[in-house]
Structure formats: C-alpha cells, structure tokens
PDB file of C-alpha atoms in Angstrom:
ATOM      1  CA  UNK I1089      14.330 -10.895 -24.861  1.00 75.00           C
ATOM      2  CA  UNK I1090      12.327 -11.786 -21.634  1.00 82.00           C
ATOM      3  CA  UNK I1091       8.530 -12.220 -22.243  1.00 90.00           C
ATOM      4  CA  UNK I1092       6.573 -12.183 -19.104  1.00 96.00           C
ATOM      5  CA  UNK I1093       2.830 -13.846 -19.180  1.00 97.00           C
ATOM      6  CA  UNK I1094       0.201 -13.065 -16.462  1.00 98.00           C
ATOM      7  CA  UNK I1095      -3.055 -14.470 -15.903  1.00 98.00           C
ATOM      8  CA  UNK I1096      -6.332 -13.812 -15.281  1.00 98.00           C
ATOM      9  CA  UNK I1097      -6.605 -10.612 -17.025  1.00 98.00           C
ATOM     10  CA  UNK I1098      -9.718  -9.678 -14.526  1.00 98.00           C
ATOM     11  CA  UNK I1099     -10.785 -11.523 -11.256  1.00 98.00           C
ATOM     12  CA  UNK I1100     -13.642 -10.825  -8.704  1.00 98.00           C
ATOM     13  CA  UNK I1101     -13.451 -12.193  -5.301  1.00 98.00           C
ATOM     14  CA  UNK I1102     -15.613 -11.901  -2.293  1.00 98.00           C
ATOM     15  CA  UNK I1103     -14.365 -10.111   0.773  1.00 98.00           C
ATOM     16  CA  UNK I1104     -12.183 -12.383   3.277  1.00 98.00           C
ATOM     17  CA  UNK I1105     -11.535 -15.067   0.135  1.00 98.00           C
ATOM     18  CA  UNK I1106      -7.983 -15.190  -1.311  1.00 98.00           C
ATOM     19  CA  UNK I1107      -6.893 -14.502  -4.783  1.00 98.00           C
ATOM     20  CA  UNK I1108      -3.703 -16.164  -7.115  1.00 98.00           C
ATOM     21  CA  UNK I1109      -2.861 -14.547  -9.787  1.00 98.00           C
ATOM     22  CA  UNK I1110       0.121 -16.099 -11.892  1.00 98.00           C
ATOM     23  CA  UNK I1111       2.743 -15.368 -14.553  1.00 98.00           C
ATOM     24  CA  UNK I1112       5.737 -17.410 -16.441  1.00 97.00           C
ATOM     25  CA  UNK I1113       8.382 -15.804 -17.614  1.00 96.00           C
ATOM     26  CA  UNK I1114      10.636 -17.074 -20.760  1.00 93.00           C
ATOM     27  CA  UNK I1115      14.408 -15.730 -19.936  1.00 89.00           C
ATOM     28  CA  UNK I1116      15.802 -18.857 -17.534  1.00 89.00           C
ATOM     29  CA  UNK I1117      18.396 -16.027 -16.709  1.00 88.00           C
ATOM     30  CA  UNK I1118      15.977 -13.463 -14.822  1.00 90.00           C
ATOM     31  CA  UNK I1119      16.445 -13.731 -11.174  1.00 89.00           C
ATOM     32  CA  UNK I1120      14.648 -10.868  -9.694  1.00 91.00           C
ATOM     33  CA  UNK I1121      10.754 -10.969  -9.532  1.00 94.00           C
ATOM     34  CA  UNK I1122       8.625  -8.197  -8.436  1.00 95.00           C
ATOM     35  CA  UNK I1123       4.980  -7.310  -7.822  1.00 97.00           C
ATOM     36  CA  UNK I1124       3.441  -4.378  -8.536  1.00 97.00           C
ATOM     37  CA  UNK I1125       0.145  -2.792  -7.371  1.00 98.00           C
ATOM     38  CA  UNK I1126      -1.853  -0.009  -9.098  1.00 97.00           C
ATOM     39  CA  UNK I1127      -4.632   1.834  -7.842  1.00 97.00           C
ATOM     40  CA  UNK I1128      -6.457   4.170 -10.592  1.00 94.00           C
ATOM     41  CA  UNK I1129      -4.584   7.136 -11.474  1.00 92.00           C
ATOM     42  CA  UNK I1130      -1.361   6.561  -8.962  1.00 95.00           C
ATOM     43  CA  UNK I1131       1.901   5.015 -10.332  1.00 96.00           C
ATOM     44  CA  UNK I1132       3.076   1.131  -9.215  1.00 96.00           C
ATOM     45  CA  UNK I1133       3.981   0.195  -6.404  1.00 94.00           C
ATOM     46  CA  UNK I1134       6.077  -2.194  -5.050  1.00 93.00           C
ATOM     47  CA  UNK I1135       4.074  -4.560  -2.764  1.00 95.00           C
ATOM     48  CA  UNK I1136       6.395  -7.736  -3.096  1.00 95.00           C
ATOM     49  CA  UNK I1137       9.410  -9.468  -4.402  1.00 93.00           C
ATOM     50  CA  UNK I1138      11.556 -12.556  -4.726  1.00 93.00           C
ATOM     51  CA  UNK I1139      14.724 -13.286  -6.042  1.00 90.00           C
ATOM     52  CA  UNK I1140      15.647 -16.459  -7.899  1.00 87.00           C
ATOM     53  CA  UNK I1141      17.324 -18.473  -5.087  1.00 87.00           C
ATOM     54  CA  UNK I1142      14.373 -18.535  -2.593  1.00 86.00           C
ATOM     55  CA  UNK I1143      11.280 -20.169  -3.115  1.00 92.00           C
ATOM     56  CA  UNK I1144       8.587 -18.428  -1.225  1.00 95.00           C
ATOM     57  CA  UNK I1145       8.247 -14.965   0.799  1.00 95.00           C
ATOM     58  CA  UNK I1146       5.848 -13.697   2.833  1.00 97.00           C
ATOM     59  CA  UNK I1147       4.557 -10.258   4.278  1.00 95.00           C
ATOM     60  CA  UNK I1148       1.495 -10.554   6.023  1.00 96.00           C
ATOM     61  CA  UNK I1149      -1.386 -11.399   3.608  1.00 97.00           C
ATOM     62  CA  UNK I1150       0.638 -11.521   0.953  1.00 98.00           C
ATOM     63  CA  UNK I1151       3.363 -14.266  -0.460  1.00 98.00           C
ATOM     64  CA  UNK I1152       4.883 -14.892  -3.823  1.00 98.00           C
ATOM     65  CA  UNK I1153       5.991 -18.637  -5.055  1.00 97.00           C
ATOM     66  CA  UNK I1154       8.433 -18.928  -7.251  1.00 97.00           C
ATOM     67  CA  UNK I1155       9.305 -22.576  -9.174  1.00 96.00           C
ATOM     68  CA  UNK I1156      12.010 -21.254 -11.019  1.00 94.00           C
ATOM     69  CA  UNK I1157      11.912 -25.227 -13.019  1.00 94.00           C
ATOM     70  CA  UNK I1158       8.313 -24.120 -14.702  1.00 95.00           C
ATOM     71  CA  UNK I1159       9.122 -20.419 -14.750  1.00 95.00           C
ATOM     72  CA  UNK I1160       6.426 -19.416 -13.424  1.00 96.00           C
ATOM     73  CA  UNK I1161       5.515 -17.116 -10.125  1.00 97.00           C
ATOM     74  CA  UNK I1162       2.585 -16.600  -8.162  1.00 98.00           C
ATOM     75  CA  UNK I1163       1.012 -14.027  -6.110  1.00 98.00           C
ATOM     76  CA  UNK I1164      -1.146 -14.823  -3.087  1.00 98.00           C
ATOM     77  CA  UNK I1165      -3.928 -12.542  -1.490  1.00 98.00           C
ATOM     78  CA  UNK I1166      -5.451 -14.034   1.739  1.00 98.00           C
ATOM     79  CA  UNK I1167      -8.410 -12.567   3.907  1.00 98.00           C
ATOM     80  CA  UNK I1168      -8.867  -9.832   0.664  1.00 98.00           C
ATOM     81  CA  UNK I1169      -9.974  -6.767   1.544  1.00 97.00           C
ATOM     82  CA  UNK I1170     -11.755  -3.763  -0.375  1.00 97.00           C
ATOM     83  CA  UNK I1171      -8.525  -1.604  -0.303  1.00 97.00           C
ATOM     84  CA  UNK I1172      -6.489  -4.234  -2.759  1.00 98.00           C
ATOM     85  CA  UNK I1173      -8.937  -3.988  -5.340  1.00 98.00           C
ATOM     86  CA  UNK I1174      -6.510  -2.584  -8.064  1.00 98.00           C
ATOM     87  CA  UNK I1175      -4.410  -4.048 -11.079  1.00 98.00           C
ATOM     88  CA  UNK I1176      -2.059  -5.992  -9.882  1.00 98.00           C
ATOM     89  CA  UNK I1177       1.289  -6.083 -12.418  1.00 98.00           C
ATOM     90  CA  UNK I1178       4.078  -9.255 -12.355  1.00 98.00           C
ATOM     91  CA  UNK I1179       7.666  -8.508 -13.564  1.00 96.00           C
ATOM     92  CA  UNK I1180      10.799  -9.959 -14.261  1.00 94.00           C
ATOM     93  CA  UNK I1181      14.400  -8.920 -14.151  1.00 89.00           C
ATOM     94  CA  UNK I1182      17.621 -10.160 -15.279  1.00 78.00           C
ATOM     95  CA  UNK I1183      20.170  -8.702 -13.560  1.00 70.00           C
ATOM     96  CA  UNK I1184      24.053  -8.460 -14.075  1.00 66.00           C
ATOM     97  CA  UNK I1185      23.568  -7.963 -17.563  1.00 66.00           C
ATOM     98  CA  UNK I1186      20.625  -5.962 -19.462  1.00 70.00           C
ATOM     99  CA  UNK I1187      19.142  -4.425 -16.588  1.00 77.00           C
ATOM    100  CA  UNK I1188      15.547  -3.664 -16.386  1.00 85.00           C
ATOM    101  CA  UNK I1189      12.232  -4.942 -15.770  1.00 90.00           C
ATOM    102  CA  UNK I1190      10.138  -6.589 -18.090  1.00 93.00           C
ATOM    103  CA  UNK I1191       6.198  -6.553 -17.034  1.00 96.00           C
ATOM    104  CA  UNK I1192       2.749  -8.706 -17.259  1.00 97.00           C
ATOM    105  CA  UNK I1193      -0.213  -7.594 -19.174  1.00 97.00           C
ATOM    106  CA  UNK I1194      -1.999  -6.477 -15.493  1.00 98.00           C
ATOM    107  CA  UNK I1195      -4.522  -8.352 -13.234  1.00 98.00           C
ATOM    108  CA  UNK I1196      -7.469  -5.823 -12.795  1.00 98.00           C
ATOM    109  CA  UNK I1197      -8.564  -7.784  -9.440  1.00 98.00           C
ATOM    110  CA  UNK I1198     -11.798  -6.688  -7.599  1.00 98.00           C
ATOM    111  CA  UNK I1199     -13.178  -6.926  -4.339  1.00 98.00           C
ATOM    112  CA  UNK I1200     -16.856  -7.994  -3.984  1.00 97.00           C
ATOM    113  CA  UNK I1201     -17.902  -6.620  -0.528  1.00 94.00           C
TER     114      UNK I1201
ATOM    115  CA  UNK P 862      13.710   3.799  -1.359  1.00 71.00           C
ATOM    116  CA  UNK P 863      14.343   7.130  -4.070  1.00 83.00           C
ATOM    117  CA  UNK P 864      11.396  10.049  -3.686  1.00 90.00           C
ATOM    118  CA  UNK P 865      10.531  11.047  -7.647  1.00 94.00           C
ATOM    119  CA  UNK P 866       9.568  13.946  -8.547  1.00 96.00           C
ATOM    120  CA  UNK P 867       7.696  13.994 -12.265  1.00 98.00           C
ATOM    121  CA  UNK P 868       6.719  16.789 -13.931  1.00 97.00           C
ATOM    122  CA  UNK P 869       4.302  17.858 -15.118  1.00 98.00           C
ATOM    123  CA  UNK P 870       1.736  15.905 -13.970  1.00 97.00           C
ATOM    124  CA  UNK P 871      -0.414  16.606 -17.055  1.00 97.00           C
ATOM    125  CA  UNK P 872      -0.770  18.324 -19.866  1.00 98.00           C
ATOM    126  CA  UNK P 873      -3.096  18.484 -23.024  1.00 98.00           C
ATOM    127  CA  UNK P 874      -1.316  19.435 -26.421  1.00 97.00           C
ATOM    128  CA  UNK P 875      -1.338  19.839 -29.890  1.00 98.00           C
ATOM    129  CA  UNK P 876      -0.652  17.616 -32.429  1.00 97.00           C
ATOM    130  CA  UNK P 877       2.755  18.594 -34.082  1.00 98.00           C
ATOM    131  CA  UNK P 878       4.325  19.838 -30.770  1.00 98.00           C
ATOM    132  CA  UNK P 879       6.390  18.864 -28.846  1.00 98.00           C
ATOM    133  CA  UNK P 880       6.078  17.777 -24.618  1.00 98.00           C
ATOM    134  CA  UNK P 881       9.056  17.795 -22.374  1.00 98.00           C
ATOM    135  CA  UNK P 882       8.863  15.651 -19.212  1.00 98.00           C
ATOM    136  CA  UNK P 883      11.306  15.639 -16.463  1.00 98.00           C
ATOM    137  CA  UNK P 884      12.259  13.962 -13.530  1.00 97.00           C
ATOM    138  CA  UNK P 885      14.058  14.387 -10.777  1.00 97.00           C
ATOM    139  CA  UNK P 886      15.583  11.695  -7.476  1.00 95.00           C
ATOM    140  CA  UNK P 887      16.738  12.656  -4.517  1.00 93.00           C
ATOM    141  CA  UNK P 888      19.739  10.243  -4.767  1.00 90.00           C
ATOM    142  CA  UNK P 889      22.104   9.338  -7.227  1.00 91.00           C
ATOM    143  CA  UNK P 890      21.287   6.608  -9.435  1.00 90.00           C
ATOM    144  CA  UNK P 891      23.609   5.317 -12.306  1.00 88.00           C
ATOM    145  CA  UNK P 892      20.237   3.938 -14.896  1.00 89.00           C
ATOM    146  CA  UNK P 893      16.833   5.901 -15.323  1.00 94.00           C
ATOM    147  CA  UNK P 894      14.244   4.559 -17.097  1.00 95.00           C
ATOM    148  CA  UNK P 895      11.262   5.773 -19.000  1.00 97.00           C
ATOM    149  CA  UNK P 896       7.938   3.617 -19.240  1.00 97.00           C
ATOM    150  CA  UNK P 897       4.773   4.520 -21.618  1.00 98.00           C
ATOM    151  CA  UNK P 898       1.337   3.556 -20.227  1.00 97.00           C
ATOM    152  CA  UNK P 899      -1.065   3.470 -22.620  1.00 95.00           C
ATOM    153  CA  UNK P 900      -5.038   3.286 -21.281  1.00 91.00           C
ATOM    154  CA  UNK P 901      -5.987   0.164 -19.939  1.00 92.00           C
ATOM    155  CA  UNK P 902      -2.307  -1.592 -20.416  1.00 96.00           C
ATOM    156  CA  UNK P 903       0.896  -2.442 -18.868  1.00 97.00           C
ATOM    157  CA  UNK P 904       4.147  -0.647 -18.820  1.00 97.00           C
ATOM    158  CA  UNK P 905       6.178  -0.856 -22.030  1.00 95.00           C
ATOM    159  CA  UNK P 906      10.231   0.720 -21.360  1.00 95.00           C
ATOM    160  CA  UNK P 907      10.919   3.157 -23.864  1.00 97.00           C
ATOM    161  CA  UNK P 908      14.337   3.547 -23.180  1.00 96.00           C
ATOM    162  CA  UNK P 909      17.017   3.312 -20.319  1.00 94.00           C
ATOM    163  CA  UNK P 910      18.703   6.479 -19.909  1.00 93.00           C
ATOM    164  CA  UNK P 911      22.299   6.206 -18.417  1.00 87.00           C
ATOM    165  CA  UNK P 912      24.619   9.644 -17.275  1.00 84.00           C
ATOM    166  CA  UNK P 913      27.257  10.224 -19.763  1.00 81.00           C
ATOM    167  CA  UNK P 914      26.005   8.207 -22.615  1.00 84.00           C
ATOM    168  CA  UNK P 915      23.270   7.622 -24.647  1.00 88.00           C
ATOM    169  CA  UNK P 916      19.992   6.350 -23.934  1.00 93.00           C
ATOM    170  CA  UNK P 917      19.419   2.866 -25.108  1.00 93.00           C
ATOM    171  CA  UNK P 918      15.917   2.311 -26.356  1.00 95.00           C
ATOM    172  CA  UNK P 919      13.639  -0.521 -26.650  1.00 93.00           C
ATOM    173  CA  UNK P 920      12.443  -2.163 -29.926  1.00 92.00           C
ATOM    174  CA  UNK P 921       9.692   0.028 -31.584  1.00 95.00           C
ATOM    175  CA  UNK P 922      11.040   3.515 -29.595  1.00 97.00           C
ATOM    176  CA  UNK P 923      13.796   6.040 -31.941  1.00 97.00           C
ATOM    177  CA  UNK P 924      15.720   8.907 -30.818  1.00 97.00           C
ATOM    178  CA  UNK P 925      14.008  11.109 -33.298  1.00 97.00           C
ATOM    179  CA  UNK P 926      10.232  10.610 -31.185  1.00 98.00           C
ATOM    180  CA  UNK P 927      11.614  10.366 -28.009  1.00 98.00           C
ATOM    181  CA  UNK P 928      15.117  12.487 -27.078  1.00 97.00           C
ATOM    182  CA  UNK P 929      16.592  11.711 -23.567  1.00 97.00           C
ATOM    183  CA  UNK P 930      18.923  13.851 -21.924  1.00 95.00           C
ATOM    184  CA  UNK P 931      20.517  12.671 -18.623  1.00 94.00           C
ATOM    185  CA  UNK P 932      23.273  15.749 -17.592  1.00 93.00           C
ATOM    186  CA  UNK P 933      23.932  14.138 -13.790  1.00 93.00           C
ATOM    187  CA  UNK P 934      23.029  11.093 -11.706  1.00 93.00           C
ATOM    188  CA  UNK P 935      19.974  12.896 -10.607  1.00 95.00           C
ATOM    189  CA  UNK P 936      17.851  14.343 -13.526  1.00 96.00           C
ATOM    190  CA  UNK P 937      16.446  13.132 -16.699  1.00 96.00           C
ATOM    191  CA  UNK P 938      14.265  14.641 -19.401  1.00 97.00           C
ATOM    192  CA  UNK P 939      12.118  12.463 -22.123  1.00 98.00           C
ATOM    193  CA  UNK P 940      10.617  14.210 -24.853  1.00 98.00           C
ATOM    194  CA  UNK P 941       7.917  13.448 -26.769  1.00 98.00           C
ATOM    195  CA  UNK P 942       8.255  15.095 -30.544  1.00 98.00           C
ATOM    196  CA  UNK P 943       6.114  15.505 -33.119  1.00 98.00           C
ATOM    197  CA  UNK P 944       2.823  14.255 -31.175  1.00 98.00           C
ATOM    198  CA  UNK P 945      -0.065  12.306 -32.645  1.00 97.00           C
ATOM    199  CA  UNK P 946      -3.114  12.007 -30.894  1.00 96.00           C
ATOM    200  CA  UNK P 947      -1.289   7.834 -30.517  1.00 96.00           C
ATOM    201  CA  UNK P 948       0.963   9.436 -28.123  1.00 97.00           C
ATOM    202  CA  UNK P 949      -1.659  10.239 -25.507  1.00 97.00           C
ATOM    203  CA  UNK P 950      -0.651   7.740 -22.962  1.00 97.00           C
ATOM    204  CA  UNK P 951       0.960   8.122 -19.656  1.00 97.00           C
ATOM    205  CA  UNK P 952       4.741   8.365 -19.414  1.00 98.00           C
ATOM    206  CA  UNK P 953       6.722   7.339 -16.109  1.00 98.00           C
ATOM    207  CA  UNK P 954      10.141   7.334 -14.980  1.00 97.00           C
ATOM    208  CA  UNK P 955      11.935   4.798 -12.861  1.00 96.00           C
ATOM    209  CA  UNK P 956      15.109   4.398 -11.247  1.00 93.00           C
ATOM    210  CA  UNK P 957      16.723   1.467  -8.873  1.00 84.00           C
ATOM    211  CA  UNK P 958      18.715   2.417  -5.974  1.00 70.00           C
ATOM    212  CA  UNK P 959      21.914   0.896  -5.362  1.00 67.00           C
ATOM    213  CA  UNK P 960      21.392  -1.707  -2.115  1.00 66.00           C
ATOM    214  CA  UNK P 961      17.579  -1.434  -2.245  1.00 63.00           C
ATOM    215  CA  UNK P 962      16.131  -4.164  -4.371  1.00 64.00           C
ATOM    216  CA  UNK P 963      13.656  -2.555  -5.799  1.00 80.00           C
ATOM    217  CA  UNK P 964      12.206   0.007  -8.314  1.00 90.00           C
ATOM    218  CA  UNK P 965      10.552   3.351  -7.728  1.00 92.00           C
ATOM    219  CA  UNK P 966       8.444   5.000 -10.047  1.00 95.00           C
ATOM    220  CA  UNK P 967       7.533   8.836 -10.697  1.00 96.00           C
ATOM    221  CA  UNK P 968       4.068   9.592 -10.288  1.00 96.00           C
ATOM    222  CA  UNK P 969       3.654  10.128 -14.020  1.00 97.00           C
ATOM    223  CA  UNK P 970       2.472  12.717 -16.647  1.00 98.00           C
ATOM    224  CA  UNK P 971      -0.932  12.181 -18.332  1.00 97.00           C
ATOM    225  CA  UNK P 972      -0.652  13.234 -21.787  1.00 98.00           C
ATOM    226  CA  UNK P 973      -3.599  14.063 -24.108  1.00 97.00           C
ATOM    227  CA  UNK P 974      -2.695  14.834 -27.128  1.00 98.00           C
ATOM    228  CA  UNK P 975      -5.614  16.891 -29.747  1.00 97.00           C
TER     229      UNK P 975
END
C-alpha cells in the first residue's frame, strides 16, 4: 500500500519568512496530491492540490511542487502570517482503483510574530 | 464542495459501551469514509463505507470494533463497540464529490472514553 512521508515534524518561522514542508510518497501509481490544514480542534481542510500531470500550482501564497521522478511533493508558504500557524497534513491518492487518501505524519508549523 | 454534518460532536463514555456516530451530506456520494485521530497524530482510515455493500476496512480495523452501516448515498453510521479507554481519539468522516477534486471532512466527534 501507499506510504506517505512528511517532514519536519515541527517548524518555527518568523513572520513575513516562508516555510517548505515536504513529503515522498512510495505508490508510483498515486496521482492526486492534496494539502491539508488543521487548526486546533477544527477538522482538515483543503488548502491545496495537484494532480500527477502538472508540476506546480499556485494560489496566492501558497504553491505545491510536485517531481513525480523522486516522489516527492512540496508545500510552499511565502510572506507567513500568524493565522497559518497550524499542522499542516500531505496526502496521496491513487485513483481509478483503491480509492482513498493516504496521509503524512503532520507538520505542526508556527508563526513567530 | 459537500456540507457534513457529524454527530455528536462529543461525548465521554464508559468503558464496555458502546458510541454511535453518524454523518450526514447534503449530496449524494457513492464512498464514505471514516478516519480515527488519535491526540497529537495524523489521520489513519478505518474503513471505506460504500451504499449497498459492505464496508471495506483498513489493516488493523474489524467489523466486530467498528460496525458501518451505509442505508443511502447520503448517511453513514460508525460504531465504536466495546470501548477501552485506547479508543478515546477523534473519529471523522469524509466523502469526495463527484466533479470536485477534493475531500471534505465532518467536523468530528471527540471521544473520551473512562
């Protein structure tokens, strides 16, 4: 089955810096990749995704990369702000066969004001 | 995207009982799927809960702990049997909408179990 890998586990950043936080992903079949944002005590939500034939997206300060070669995707924060301190979960997804999602351990990211 | 409504929200029980949790989408949607939270981790998918048949669950999750019902394309049920205090976790459900590429979750139940 699809293991997905995330790192850091915790990052700090200063206000107005940008954050990367990364994952790999095992199953060369999964083609859907999603971001996830939790604040404490609400349930995930969606913030970002890319499927497997594009290479980069972008929605204002954020962007995921995807090199599908390495298996690995990235998430990019620029100009951070307080509000997106939160854990921050990758996924993967295979779909047209065994659909569902398969998630990171979490990136608890925090915003130093 | 599908609006989610979980229920209940929380709930503190005792050990030996058992906790039904349902949810309900304001569209039809052919999978459901139930996610445990435990404190401080990511989402593990207990099972995938399709209308008509049963529930297919992941590695480490039985039938026996956690019964799924899914009667329509709308509503599903997980219960959690037998509790231990190992079940206290959060549970969510999640469902993908057909032509949005994406998946919404339920806002969760909190369970404590003493």
């Amino acid at each position: 089955g699809e293991n997905v890998e995330q790192h850091p586990s915790t990052l700090s950043v200063q206000e107005g810096d940008s954050a990367v936080i990364k994952c790999t992903y095992s199953d060369s079949a999964s083609n859907y990749f999603p971001w996830y944002k939790q604040e404490l005590g609400k349930r995930p939500q969606l913030i970002i995704d890319i499927r497997s034939n594009v290479g980069e997206k972008k929605d204002q300060r954020i962007a995921v990369t995807l090199n599908k070669t390495a298996k690995h995707f990235s998430l990019h924060i620029t100009e951070t702000q307080p509000e997106d301190s939160a854990v921050y979960f990758c996924a993967a997804h295979f779909r047209g066969g065994n659909e569902k999602l398969t998630f990171g351990t979490g990136t608890r990211l925090t915003i130093i004001p | 995207s599908a609006v989610i409504s979980q229920k209940p929200s929380r709930d503190i029980c005792q050990r030996g009982t058992s906790l039904t949790i349902q949810c309900q989408v304001d569209s039809q949607v052919t999978m459901m799927f139930w996610y445990r939270q435990q404190p401080g981790q990511s989402l593990t998918l207990i099972a995938t809960a399709n209308q008509g048949s049963e529930a297919t669950y992941e590695s480490g999750f039985v039938i026996d702990k956690f019964p799924i019902s899914r009667p329509n394309l709308t509503f599903s049920t997980l219960t959690v049997s037998n509790m231990s205090p190992e079940d206290s976790s959060i549970y969510l459900c999640s469902v993908e909408v057909p032509g949005y590429y994406g998946y919404t979750f339920g806002s969760g139940t909190r369970l404590t179990v003493v």
